[in-house]
Coordinates of C-alpha atoms and ligand atoms in Angstrom, one line a residue:
X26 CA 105.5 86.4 122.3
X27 CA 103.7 86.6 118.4
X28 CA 102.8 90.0 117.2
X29 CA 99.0 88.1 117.0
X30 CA 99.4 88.1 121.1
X31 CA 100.6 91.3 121.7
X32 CA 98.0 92.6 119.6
X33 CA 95.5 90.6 121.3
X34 CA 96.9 91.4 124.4
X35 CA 97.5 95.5 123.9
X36 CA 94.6 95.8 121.9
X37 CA 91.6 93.9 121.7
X38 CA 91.8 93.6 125.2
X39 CA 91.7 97.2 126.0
X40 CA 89.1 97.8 123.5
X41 CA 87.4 94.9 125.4
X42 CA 87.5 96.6 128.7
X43 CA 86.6 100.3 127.3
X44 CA 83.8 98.4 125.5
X45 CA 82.5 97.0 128.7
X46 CA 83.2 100.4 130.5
X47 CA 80.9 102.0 127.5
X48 CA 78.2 99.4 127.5
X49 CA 78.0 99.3 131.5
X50 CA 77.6 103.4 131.3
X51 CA 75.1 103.4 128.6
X52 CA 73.1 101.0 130.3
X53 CA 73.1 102.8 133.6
X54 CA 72.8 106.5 131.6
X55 CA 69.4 104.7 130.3
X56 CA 68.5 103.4 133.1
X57 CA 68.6 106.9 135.1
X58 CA 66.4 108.9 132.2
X59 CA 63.9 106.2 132.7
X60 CA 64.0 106.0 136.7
X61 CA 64.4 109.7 136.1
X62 CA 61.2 110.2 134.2
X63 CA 59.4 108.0 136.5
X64 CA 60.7 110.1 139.7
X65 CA 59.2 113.0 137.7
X66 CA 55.6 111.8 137.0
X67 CA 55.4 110.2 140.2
X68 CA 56.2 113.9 142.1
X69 CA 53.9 115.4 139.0
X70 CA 51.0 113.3 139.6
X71 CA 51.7 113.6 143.3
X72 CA 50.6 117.3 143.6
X73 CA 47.0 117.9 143.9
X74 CA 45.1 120.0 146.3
X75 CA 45.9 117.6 149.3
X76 CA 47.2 120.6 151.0
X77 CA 44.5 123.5 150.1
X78 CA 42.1 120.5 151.7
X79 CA 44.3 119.9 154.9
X80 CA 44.2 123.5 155.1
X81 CA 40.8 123.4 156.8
X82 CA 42.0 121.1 159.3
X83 CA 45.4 121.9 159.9
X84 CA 44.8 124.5 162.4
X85 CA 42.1 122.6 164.2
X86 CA 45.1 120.2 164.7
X87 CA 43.1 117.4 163.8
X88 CA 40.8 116.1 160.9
X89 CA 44.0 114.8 158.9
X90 CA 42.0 111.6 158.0
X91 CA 39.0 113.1 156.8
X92 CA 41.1 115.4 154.6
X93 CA 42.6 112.4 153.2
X94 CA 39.9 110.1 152.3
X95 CA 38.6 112.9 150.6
X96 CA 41.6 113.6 148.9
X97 CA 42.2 109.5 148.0
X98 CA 38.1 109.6 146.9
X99 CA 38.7 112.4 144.5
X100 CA 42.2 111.7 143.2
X101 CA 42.3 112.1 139.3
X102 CA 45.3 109.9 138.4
X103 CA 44.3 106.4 139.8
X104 CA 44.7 104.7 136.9
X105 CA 48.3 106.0 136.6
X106 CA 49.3 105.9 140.6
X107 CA 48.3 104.2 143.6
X108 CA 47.9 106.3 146.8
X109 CA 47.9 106.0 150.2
X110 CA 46.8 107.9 153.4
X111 CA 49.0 107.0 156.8
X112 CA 48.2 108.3 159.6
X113 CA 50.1 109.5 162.3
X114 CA 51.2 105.9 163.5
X115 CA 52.7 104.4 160.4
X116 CA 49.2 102.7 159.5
X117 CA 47.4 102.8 155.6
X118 CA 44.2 104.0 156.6
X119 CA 42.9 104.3 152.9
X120 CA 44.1 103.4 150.0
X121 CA 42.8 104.7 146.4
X122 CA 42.4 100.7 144.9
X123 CA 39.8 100.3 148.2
X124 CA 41.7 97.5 149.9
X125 CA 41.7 98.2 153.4
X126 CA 45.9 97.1 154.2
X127 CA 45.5 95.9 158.0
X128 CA 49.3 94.7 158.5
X129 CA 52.0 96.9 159.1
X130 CA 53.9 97.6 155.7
X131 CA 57.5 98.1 155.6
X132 CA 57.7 102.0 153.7
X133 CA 61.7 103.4 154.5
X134 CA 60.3 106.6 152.9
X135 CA 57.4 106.8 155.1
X136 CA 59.9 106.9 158.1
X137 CA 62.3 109.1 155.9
X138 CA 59.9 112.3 155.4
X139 CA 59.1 112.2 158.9
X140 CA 62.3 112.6 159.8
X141 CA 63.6 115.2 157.4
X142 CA 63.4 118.5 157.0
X143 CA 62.1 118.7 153.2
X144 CA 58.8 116.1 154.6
X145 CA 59.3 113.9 151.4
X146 CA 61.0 111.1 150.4
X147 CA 61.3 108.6 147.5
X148 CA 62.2 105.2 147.6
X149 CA 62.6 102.1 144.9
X150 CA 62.0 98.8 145.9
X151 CA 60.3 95.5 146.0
X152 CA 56.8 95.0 148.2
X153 CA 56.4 91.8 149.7
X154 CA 54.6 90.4 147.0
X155 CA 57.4 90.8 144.6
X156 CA 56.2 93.7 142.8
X157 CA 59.1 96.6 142.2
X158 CA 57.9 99.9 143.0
X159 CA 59.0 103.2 143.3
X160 CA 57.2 105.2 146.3
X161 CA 56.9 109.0 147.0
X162 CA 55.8 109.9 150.3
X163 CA 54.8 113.6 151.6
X164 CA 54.4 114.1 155.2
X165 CA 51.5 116.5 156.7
X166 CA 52.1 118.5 159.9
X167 CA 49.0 120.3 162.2
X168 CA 49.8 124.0 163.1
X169 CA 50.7 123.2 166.3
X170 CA 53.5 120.9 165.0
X171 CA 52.4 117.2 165.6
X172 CA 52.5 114.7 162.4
X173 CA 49.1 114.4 161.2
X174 CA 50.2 111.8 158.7
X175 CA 51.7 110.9 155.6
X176 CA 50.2 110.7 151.6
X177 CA 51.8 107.8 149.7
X178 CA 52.0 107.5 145.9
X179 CA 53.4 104.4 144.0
X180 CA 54.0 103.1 140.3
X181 CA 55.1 99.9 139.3
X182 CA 58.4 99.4 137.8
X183 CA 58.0 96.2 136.7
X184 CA 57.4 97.7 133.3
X185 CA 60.3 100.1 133.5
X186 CA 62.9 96.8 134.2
X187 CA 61.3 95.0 131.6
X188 CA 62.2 97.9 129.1
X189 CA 65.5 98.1 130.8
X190 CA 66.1 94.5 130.4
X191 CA 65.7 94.7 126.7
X192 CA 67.8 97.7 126.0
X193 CA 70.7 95.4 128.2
X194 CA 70.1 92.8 126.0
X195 CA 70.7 94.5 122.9
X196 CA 73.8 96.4 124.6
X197 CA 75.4 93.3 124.7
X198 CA 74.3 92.0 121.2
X199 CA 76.1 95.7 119.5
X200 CA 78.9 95.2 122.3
X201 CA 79.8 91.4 121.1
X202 CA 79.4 92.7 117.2
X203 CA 81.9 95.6 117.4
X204 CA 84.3 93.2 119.4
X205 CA 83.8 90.7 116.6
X206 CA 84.2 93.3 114.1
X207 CA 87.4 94.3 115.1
X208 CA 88.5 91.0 116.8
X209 CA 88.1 89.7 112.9
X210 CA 89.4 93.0 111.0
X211 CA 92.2 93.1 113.6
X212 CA 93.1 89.7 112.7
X213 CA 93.0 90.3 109.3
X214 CA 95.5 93.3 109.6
X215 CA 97.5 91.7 111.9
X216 CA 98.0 88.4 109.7
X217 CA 98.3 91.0 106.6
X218 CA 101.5 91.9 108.5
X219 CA 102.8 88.6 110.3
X220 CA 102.6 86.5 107.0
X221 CA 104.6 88.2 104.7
X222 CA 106.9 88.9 108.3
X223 CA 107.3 85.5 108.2
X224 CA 107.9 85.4 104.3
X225 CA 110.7 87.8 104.5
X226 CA 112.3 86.0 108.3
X227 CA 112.2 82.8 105.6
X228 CA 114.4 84.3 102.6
X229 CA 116.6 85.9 104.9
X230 CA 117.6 82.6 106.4
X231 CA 117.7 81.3 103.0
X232 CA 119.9 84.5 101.9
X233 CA 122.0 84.2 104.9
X234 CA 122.5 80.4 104.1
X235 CA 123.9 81.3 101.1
X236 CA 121.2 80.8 98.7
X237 CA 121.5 83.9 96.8
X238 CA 118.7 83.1 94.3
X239 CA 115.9 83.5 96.8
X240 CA 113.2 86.3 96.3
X241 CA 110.3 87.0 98.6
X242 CA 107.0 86.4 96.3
X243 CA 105.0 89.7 95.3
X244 CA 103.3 91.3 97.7
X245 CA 100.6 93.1 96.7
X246 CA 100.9 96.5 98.6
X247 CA 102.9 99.5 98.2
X248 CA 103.8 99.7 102.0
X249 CA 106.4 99.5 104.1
X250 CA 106.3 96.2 104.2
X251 CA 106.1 96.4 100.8
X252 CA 109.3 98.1 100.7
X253 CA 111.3 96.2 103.0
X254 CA 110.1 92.9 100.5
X255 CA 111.9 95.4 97.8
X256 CA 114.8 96.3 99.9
X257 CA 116.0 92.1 100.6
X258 CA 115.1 91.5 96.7
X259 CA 117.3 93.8 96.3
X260 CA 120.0 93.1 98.9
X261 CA 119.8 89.2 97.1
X262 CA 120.5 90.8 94.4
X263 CA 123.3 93.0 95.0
X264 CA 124.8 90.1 96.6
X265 CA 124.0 87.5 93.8
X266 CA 125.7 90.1 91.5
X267 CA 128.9 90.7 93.9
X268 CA 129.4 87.2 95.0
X269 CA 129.2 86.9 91.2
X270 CA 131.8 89.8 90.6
X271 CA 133.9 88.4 93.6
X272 CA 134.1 84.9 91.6
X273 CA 135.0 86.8 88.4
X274 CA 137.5 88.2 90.3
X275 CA 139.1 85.8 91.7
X276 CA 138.9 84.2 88.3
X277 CA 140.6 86.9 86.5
X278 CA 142.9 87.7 88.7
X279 CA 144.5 84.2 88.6
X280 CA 144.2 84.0 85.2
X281 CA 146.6 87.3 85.3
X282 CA 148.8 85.9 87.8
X283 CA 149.2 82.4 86.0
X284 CA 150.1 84.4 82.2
X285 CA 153.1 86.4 83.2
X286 CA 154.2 82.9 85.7
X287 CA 154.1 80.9 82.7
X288 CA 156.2 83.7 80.7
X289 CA 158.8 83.7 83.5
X290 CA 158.9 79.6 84.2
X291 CA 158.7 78.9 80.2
X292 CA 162.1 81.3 79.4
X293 CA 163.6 80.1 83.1
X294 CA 163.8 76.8 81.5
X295 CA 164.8 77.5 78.3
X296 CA 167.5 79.5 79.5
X297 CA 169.0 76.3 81.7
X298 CA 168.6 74.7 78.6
X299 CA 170.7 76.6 76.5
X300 CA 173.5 77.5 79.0
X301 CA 175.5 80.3 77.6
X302 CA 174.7 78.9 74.1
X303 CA 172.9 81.8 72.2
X304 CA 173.6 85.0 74.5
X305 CA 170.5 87.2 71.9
X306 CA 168.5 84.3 72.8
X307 CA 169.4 84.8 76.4
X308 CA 169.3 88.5 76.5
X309 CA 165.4 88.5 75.0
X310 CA 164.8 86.3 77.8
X311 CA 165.8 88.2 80.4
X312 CA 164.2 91.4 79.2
X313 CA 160.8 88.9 79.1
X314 CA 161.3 87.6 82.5
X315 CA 162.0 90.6 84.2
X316 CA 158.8 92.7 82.1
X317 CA 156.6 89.8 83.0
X318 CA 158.2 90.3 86.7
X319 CA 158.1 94.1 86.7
X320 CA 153.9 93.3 85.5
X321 CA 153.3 90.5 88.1
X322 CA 154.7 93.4 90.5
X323 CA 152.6 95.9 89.8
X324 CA 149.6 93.5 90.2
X325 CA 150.6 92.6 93.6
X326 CA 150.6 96.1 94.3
X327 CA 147.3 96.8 92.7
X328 CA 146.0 94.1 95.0
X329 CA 147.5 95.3 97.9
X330 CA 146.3 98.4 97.4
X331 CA 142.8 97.4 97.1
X332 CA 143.2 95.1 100.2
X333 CA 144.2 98.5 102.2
X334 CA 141.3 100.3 100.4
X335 CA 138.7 98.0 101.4
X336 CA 140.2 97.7 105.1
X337 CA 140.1 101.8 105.1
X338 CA 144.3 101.9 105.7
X339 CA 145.0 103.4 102.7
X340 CA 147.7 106.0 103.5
X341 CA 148.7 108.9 101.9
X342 CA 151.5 110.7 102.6
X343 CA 150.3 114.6 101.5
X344 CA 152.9 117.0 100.4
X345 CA 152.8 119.9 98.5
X346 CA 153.1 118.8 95.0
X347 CA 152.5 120.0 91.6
X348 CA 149.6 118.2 90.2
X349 CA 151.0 119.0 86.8
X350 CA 154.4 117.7 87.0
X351 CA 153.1 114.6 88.3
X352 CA 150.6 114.0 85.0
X353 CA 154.2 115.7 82.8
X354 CA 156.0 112.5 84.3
X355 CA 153.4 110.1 83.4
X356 CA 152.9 111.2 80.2
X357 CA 156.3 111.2 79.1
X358 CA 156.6 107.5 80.2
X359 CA 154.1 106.2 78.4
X360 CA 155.4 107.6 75.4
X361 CA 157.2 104.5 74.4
X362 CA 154.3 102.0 74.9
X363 CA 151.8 104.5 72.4
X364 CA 154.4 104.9 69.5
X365 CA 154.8 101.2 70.1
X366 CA 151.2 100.6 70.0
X367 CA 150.4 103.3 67.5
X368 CA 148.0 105.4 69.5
X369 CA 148.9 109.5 69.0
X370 CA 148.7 111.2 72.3
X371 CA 148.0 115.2 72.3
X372 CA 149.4 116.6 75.3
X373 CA 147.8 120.2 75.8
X374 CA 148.5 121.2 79.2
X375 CA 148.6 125.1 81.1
X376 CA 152.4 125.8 81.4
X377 CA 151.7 127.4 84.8
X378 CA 152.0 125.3 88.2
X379 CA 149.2 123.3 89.4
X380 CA 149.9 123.3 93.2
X381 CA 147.9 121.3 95.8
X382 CA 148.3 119.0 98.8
X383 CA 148.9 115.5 97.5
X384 CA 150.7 111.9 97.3
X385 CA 152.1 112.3 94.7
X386 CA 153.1 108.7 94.0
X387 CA 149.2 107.6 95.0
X388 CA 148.3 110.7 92.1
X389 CA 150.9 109.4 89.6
X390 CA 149.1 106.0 90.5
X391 CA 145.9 107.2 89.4
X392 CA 147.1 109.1 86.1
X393 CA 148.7 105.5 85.2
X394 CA 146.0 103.5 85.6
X395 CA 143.7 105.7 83.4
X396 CA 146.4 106.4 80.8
X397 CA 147.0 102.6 80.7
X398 CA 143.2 101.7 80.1
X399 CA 143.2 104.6 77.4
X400 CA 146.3 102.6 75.8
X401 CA 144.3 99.2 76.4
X402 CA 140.8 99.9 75.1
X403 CA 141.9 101.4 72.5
X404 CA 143.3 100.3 68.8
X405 CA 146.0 101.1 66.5
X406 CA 145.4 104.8 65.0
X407 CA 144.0 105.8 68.0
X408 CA 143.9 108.6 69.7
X409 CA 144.1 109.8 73.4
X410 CA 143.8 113.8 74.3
X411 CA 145.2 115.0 77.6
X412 CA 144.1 118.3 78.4
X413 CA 144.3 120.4 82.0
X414 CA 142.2 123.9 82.9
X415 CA 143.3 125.6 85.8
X416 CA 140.5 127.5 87.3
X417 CA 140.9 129.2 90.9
X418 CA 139.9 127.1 93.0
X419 CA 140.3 123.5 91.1
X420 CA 142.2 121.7 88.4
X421 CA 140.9 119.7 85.9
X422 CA 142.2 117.0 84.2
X423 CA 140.7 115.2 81.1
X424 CA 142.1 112.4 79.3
X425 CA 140.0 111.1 76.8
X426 CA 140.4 108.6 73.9
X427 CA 139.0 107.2 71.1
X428 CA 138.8 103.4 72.0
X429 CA 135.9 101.1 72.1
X430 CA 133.9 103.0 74.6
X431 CA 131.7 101.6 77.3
X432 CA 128.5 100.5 76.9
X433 CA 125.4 102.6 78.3
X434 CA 124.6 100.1 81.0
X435 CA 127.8 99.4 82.0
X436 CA 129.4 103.0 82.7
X437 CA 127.8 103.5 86.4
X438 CA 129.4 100.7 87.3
X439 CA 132.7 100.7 86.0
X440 CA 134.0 102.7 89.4
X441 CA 132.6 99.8 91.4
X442 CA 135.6 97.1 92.4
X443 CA 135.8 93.8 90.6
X444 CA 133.3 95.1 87.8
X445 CA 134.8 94.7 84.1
X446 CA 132.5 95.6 81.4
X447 CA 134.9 93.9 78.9
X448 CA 136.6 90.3 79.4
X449 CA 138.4 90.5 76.3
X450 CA 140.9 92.5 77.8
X451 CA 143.6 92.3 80.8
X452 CA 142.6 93.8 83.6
X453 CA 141.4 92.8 87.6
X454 CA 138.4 95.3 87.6
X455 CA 139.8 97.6 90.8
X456 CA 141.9 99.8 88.9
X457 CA 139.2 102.1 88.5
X458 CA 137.8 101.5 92.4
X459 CA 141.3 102.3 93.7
X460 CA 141.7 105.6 91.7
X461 CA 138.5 106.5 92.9
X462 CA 139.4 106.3 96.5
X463 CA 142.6 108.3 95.9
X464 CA 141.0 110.9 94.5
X465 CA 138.0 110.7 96.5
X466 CA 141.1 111.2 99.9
X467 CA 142.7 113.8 97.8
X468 CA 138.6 115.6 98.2
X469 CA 138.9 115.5 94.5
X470 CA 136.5 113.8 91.9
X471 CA 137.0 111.5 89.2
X472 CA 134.2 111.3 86.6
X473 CA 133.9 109.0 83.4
X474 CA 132.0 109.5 80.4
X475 CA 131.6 107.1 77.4
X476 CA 130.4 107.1 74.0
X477 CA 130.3 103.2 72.9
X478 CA 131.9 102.3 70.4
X479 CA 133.8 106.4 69.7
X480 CA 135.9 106.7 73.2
X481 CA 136.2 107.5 76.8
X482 CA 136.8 110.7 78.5
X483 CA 138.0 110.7 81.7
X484 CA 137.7 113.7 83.9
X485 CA 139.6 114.1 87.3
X486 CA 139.1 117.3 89.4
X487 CA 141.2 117.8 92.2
X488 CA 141.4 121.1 94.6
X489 CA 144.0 123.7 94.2
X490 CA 146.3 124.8 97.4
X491 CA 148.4 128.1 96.6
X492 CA 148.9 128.6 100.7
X493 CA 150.0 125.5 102.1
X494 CA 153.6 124.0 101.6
X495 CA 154.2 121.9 104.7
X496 CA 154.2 118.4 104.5
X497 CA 151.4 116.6 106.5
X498 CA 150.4 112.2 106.8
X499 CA 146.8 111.8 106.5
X500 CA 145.2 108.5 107.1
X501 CA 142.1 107.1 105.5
X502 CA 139.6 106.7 108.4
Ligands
LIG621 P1 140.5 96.9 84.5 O1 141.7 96.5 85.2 O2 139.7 95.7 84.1 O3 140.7 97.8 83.4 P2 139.3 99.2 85.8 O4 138.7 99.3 87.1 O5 140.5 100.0 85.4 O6 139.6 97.6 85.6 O7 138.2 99.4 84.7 C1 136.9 98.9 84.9 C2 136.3 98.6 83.5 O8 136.0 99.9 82.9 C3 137.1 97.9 82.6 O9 137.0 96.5 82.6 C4 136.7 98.4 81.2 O10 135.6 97.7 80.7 C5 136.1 99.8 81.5 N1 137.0 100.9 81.1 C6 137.8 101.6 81.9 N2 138.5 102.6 81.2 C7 138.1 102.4 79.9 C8 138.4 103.1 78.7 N3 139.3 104.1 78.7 N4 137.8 102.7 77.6 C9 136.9 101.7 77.6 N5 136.6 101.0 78.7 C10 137.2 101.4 79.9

């Protein structure tokens, strides 16, 4: 079912029925200050001296009639009330607009205040000739007991109706323009809702079909609905930019596979060619094929590694370890590549023991990959300082160098996977990603900050264990 009917149905109709409940009460609240009011006069107007006159007759036990032609005779509110004497018999025996009434008149509360205990009795209803009247009748009793008879007073309520008719009328004319009032704001609100609803149901099958480009059109509010048109801009987005990452990727990373392939399949050849010809020839070969080898290796592993990251089965085997020793180690091999390369690395590390609970080939992994991108973004002449502070709790690790830096808008993305803020250069775009996660399983932290165009700094922080020395497997959940 649309929202438009379940709106329709859950609210306009139950503001329907409490309208109808409202108008039906305020019509009948109306209706019973005016019957009200009209009970009111009628028992006003009704007392007169009728009884200080029956007085004189009442215990003579007779006389009732006389007492109440006089009465009819000199009644003051003719004009506003018609009165009647009955006698004892149920018969009009004068009434104050001088018709003499000689047929038997149906009057319910003529037989009504002879019967009860109060000798009155009202009644609302129509006369035989149409007329809708409301009637108040008193009964008179003789001293001894017996029903002398009965005074009668009616008004009209012809008039009353009339009034009553028109205050219906406009009743219903207020009741249909609040329900069209909200009927059409309701609609408004509720199509204010469905449309851009159906705007955003539209992209995302778009989205989910694969087209990446589509946006949902402004909407003017600052809403929730508002928001949620932000959030799928935004998803398309991030997608747009990963599937364009992913490409990149997949790009690069054959690209890096084919280079050191080539290498390998070039010097295979050339050594079949030249048999046992020129054994320097062969020799530089070899080294070549098994380097290019030894690299294509290590990017197998890097993708493995990032395969197990993304799947969460990265596994580290924790022991105690001396965080220290580990970054020593890594150092010291890359010692070769940076006189190679002419890069001077200052090593300026506490000589005391760095202890903690860690992999420590996953850590030397991580102290690799950074060292390695120091070496690659940076040129000859430069420089890369590796520093430690041991505090009490943590130790922290900078390496920073001098390279070309990375741009403003680029450095809060650099730890994301597949991102590369320079394509001049080697490199898949996870190494950074990966390291992340090992630190991030080690509860360390690795944090990069860059001046473009002066150098990188590097900072990894991991936590210090001076207790623990058993050795423990933790998996990455
Ligand atoms: P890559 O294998 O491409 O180097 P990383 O994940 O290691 O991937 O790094 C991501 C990006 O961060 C790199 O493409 C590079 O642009 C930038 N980067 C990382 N380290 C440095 C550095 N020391 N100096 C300059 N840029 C760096």
């Amino acid at each position: 079912m649309s929202i438009t009917k379940r709106w329709f149905i859950n609210v306009a109709s139950i503001f329907f029925a409490i309208l109808i409940a409202v108008s039906v009460g305020v019509f009948f609240l109306i209706r019973a200050y005016y019957y009200g009011a009209a009970e009111m006069q009628v028992k006003e107007l009704s007392y007169g001296e009728v009884s200080s006159i029956f007085a004189l007759y009442g215990a003579k036990n007779s006389g009732f009639e006389e007492a109440a032609r006089q009465y009819v005779d000199n009644y003051q509110n003719k004009d506003k009330l018609a009165v009647w004497t009955i006698n004892s018999k149920g018969r009009v025996i004068v009434s104050s607009n001088g018709f003499t009434i000689r047929e038997a008149v149906d009057m319910p509360d003529y037989n009504e205040a002879i019967s009860n205990e109060e000798h009155s009795a009202m009644w609302v209803g129509k006369l035989p000739s149409g007329e809708k009247i409301m009637a108040y009748t008193c009964a008179y009793y003789y001293e001894n007991g017996t029903l002398a008879g009965a005074i009668r007073y009616m008004v009209s309520m012809d008039a009353v109706d009339e009034q009553l008719s028109v205050f219906a009328a406009l009743i219903i004319i207020v009741s249909l323009f609040c329900f069209a009032a909200l009927f059409l704001s309701g609609m408004v609100f509720v199509r204010s809702i469905v449309n851009p609803v159906k705007d955003i149901g539209a992209t995302a099958k778009k989205i989910a079909g694969g087209d990446l480009n589509a946006s949902i059109d402004s909407y003017p509010y600052n809403d929730e609905i508002g928001e949620l048109c932000n959030t799928i801009n935004d998803m398309a987005d991030k997608l747009s930019e990963s599937d364009r990452l992913k490409n990149d990727f997949i790009s690069t990373v054959s690209h890096e596979l084919r280079t050191p392939l080539t290498a390998i399949k070039g010097w295979g050849e050339t050594l079949q060619q030249i048999g046992d010809s020129d054994p320097g020839m062969t020799s530089r070969g070899m080294d070549i094929i098994i380097s290019e080898s030894t690299r294509l290796n290590e990017m197998v592993e890097e993708l493995l590694d990032f395969s197990r990251m993304s799947g969460g089965r990265m596994k580290l085997n924790k022991e105690k370890t001396d965080y220290l020793a580990e970054l020593d180690e890594v150092v010291f091999a890359f010692r070769d590549r940076t006189l190679r390369e002419g890069i001077e690395v200052n090593y300026n590390v506490p000589a005391d023991p760095a202890p903690g609970m860690a992999d420590p080939s996953r850590l030397r992994q991580v102290f690799i990959n950074i060292l390695d991108n120091a070496v690659k973004y940076s040129e000859q002449g430069g420089k890369i300082n590796v520093s430690a502070q041991i505090s009490t709790e943590y130790l922290e690790i900078t390496i920073a160098d001098s390279g070309v830096g990375i741009a403003p808008e680029d450095l809060p993305h650099v730890k994301e996977k597949f991102y590369k803020a320079n394509n001049t250069i080697r490199g898949s775009g996870i190494g950074l990603a990966v390291c992340d996660e090992i630190i991030r399983l080690h509860d360390g932290q690795l944090d990069i900050d860059s001046v473009y165009g002066q150098g990188t700094t590097v900072r990894v922080i991991l936590p210090l264990d001076v207790n623990s020395n058993s050795k423990e497997n933790t998996e990455n959940e």
